[in-house]
CSV table of C-alpha atoms in Angstrom, one decimal:
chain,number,residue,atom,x,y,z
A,1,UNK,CA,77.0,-37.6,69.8
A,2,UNK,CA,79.7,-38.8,71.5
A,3,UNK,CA,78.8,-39.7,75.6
A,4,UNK,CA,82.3,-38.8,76.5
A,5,UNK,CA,82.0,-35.1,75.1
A,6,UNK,CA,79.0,-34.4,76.5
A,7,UNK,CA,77.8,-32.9,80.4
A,8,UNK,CA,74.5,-33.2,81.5
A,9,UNK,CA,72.4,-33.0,84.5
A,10,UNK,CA,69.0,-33.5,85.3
A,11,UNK,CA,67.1,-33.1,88.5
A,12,UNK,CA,63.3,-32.3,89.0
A,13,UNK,CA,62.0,-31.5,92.3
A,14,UNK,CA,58.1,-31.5,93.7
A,15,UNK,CA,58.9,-30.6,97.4
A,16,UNK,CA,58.8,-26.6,98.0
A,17,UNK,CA,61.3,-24.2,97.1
A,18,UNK,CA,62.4,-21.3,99.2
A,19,UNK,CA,59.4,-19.4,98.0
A,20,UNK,CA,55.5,-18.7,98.7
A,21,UNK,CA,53.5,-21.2,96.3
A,22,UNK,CA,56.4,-22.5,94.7
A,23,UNK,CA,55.4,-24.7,91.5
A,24,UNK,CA,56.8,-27.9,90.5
A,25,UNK,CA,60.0,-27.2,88.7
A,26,UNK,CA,61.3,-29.6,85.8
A,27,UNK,CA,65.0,-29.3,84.7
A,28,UNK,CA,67.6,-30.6,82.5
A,29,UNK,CA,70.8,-29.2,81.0
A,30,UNK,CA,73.2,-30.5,78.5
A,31,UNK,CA,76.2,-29.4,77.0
A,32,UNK,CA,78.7,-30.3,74.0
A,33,UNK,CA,81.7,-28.8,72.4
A,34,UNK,CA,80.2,-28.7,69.1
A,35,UNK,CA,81.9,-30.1,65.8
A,36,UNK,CA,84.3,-27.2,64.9
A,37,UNK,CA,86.3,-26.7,68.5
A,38,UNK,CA,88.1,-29.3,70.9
A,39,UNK,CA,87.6,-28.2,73.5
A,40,UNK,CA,84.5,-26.9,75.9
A,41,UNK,CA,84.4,-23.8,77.7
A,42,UNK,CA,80.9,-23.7,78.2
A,43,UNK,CA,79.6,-24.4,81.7
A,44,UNK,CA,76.0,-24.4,83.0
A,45,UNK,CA,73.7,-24.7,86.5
A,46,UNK,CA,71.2,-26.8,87.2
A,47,UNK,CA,69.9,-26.8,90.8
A,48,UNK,CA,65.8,-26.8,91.3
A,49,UNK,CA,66.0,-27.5,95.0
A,50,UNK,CA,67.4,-23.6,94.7
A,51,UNK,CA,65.3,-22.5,91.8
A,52,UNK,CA,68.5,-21.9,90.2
A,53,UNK,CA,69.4,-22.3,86.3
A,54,UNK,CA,72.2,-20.5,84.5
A,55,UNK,CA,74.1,-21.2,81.1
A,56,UNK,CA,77.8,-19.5,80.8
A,57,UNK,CA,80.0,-19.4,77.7
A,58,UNK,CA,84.0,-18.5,78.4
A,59,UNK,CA,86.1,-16.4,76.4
A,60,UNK,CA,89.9,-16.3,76.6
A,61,UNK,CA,91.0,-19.0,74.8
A,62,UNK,CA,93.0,-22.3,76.4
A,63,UNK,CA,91.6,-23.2,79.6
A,64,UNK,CA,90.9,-19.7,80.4
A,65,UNK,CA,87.3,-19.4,78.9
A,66,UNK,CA,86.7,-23.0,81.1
A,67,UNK,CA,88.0,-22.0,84.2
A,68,UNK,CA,86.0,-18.5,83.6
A,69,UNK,CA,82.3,-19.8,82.6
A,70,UNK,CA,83.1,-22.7,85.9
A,71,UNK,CA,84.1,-19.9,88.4
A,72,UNK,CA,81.2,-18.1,87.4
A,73,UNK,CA,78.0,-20.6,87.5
A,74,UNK,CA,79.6,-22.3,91.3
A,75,UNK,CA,79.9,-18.8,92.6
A,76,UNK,CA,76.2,-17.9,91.8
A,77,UNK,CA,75.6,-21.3,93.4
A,78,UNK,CA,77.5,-20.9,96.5
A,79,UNK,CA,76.1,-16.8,96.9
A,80,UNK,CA,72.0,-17.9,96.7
A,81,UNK,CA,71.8,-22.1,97.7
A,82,UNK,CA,71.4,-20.9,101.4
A,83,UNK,CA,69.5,-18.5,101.5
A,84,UNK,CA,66.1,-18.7,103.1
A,85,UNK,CA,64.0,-15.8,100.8
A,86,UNK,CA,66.1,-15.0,98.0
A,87,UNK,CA,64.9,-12.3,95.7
A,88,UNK,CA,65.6,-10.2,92.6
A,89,UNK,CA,68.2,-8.4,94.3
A,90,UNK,CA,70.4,-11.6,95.7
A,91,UNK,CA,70.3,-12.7,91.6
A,92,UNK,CA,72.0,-9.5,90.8
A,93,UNK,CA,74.7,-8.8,93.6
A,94,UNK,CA,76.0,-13.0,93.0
A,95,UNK,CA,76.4,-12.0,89.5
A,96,UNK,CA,78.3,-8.9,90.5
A,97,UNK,CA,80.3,-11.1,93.3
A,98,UNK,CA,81.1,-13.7,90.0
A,99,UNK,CA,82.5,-10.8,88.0
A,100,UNK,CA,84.5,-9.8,90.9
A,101,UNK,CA,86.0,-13.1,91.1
A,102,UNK,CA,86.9,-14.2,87.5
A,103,UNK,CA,88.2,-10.9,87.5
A,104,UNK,CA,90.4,-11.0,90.4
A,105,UNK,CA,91.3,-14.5,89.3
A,106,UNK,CA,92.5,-13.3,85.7
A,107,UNK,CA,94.4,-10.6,87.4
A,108,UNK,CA,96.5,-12.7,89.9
A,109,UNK,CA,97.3,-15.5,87.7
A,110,UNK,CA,99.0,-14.1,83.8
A,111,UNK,CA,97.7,-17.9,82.2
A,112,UNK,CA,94.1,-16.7,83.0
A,113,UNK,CA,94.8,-13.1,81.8
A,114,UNK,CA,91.7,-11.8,79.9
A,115,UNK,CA,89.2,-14.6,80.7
A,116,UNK,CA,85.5,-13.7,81.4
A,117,UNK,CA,82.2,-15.2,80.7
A,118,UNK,CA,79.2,-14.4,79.6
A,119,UNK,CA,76.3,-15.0,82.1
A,120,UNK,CA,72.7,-15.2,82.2
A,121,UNK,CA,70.7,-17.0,85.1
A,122,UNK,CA,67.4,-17.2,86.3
A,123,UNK,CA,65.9,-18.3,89.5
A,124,UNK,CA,62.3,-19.3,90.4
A,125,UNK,CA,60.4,-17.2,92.9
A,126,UNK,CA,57.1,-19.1,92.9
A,127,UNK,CA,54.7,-17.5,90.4
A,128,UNK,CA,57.9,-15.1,89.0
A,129,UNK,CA,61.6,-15.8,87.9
A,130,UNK,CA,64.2,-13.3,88.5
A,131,UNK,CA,66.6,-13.3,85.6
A,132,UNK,CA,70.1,-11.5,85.2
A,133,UNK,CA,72.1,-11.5,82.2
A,134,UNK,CA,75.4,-10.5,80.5
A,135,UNK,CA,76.7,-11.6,77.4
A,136,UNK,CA,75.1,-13.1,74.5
A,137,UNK,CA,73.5,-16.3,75.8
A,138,UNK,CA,70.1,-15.8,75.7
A,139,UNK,CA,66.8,-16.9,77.9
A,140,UNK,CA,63.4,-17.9,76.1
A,141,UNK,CA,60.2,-18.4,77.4
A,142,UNK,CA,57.7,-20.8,75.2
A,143,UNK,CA,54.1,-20.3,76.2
A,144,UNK,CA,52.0,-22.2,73.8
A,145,UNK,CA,53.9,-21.9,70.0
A,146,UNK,CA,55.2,-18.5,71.1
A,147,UNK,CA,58.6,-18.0,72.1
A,148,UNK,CA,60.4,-14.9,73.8
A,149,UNK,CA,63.4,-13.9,73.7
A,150,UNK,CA,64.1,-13.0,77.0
A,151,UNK,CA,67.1,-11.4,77.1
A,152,UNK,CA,69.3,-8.5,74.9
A,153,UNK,CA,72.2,-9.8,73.3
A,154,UNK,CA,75.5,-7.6,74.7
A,155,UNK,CA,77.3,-7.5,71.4
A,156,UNK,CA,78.4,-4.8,69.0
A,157,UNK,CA,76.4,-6.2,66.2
A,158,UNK,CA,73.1,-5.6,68.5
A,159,UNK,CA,74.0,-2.2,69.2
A,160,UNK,CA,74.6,-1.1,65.7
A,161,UNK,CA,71.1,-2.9,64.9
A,162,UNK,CA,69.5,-1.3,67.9
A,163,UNK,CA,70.8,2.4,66.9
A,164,UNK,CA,69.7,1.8,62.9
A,165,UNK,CA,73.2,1.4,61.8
A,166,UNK,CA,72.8,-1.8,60.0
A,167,UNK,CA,70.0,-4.0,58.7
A,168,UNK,CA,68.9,-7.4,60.4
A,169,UNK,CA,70.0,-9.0,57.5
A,170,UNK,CA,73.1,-7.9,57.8
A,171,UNK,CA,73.4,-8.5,61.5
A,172,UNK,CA,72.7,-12.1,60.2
A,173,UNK,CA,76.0,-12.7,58.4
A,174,UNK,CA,78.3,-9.7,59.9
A,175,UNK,CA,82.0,-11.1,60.9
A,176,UNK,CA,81.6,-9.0,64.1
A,177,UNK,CA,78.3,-10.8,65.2
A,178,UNK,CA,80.5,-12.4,67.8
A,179,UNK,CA,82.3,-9.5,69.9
A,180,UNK,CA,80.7,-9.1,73.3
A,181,UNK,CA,80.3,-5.6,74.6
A,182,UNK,CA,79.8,-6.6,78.0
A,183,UNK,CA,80.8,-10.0,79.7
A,184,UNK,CA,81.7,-11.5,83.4
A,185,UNK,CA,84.8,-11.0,84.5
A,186,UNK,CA,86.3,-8.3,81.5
A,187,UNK,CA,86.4,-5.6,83.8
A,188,UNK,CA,86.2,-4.6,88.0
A,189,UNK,CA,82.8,-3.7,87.5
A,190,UNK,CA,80.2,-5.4,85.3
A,191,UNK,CA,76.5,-3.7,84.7
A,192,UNK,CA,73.9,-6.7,85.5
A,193,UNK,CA,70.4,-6.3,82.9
A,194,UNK,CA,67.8,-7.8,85.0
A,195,UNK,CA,64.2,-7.9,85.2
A,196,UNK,CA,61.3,-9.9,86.8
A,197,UNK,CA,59.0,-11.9,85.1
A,198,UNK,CA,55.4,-13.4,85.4
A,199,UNK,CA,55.5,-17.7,85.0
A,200,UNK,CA,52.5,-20.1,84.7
A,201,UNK,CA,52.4,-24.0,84.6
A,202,UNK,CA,53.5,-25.1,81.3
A,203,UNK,CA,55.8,-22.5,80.3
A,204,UNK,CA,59.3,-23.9,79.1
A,205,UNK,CA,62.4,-21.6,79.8
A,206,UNK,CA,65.4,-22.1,77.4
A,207,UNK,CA,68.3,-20.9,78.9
A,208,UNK,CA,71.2,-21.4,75.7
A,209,UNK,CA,74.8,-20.2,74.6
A,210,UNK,CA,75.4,-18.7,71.2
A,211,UNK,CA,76.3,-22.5,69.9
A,212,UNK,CA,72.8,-22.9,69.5
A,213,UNK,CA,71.1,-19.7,68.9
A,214,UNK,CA,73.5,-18.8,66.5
A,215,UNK,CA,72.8,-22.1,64.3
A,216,UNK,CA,69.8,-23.3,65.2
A,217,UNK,CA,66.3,-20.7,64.3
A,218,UNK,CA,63.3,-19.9,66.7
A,219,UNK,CA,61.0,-21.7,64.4
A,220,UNK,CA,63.4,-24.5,64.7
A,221,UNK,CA,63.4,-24.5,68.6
A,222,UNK,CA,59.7,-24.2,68.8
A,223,UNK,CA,59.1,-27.3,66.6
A,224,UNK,CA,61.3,-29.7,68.6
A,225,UNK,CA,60.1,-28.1,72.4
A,226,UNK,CA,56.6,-28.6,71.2
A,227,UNK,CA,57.3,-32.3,69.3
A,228,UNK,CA,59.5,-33.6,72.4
A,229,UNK,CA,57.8,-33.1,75.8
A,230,UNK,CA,60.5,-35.2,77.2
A,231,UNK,CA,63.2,-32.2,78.1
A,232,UNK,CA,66.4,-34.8,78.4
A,233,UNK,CA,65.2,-35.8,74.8
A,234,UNK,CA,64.3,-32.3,73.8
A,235,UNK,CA,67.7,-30.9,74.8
A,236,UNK,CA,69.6,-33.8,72.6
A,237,UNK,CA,67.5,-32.9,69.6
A,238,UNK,CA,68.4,-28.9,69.8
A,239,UNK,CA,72.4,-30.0,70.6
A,240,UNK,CA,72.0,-32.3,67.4
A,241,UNK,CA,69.8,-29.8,65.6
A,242,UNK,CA,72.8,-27.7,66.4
A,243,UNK,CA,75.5,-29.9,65.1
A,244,UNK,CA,73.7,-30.8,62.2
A,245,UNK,CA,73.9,-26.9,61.0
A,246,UNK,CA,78.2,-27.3,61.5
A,247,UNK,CA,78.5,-27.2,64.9
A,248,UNK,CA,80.7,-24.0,64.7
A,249,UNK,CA,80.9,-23.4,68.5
A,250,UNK,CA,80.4,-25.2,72.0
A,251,UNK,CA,76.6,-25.9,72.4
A,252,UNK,CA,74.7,-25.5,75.8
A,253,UNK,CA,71.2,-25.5,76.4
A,254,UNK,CA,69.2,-25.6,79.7
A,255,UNK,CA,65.3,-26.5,79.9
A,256,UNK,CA,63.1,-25.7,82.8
A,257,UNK,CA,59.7,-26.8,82.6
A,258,UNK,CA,56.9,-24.6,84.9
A,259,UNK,CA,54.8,-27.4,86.7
């Protein structure tokens, strides 16, 4: 890969977070534009001293998608970094106050017209992570070999699958696998899915955008989390892993590792 088209960022922290029996957090996030596109309009979040992770993918073509998926991860930044107990709740209301802005933004300025993002985020609360999500990037949890999907993916195909309509298989190669229903941004109001969830030391929590889901299978992740304990190492080989399949779409993957 190319060092000057990729982002990355990694931080660990062992002093407490802003939460009762924190554990040791491990992060590390990297992004690429993939082989197919130019450009990169993905955007992610990695801030442990917060407890903070998030992956977003623009849409809107140009710089909009950029400027979208950007807005989005620094305004859940600046809405949770000072607060002193944050909880389930605070996750949800800074992704509402995100949507409100790309929205706004896309409204005031016609170059950004139609911009949004998708969205999904999680922040440790000690022995639980909040996570909040819209869109189709996904969060995984790996406990052991098993991994989770965490999240539902907000796109048409999913909701024909979920109602019966079509098979998986054909959810696997429909041309409308790609149309969000839902994303940051595409309208005043945006409806959040977020739950809480139960964390113990070891667990690995993939946060990633559809340039790697979409290429690169479960079993595939599994095998290089479990073969790479290094996570700045780990999150090269998925981004690779990715590229290697065609690289049809901008790449992004955050790891947090559960101390």
């Amino acid at each position: 890969m190319s060092s000057s088209l990729v982002t990355s960022s990694l931080r660990s922290s062992t002093s407490p977070m802003r939460a009762p029996r924190s554990p040791r957090v491990e992060a590390f996030g990297l992004s690429h534009p993939g082989i197919v596109r130019t450009t990169n309009e993905d955007a992610f979040l990695v801030a442990p001293d917060v407890g903070l992770f998030a992956v977003a993918d623009g849409v809107g073509g140009n710089a909009a998608g950029e400027v979208a998926s950007r807005m989005a991860v620094d305004t859940l930044l600046a809405a949770l970094e000072n607060l002193h107990r944050p909880a389930l709740a605070h996750l949800v209301s800074a992704v509402e106050h995100a949507n409100a802005r790309v929205y706004s933004a896309a409204c005031a300025d016609r170059s950004l017209a139609g911009m949004a993002t998708t969205l999904t985020a999680l922040l440790v609360l000690g022995e639980t992570i909040a996570l909040a999500h819209v869109g189709d990037s996904r969060a995984y949890r790996l406990r052991a070999r098993h991994l989770e999907q965490l999240s539902d993916d907000h796109t048409l195909v999913n909701a024909l699958l979920r109602a019966g309509a079509i098979t998986e298989e054909e959810a696997a190669t429909s041309e409308k696998r790609n149309i969000i229903s839902r994303a940051v941004g595409a309208e005043e109001q945006v409806e959040v899915d977020a739950r809480l969830l139960a964390v113990e030391p070891g667990d690995t929590l993939v946060l990633a955008s559809d340039g790697l889901h979409g290429v690169v299978s479960d079993e595939d992740i599994v095998a290089i989390l479990r073969g790479e304990p290094d996570l700045t190492r780990a999150a090269v080989r998925l981004i690779e892993r990715a590229n290697d399949g065609g690289g049809p779409d901008n790449v992004t993957v955050v790891l947090v590792r559960i101390g």
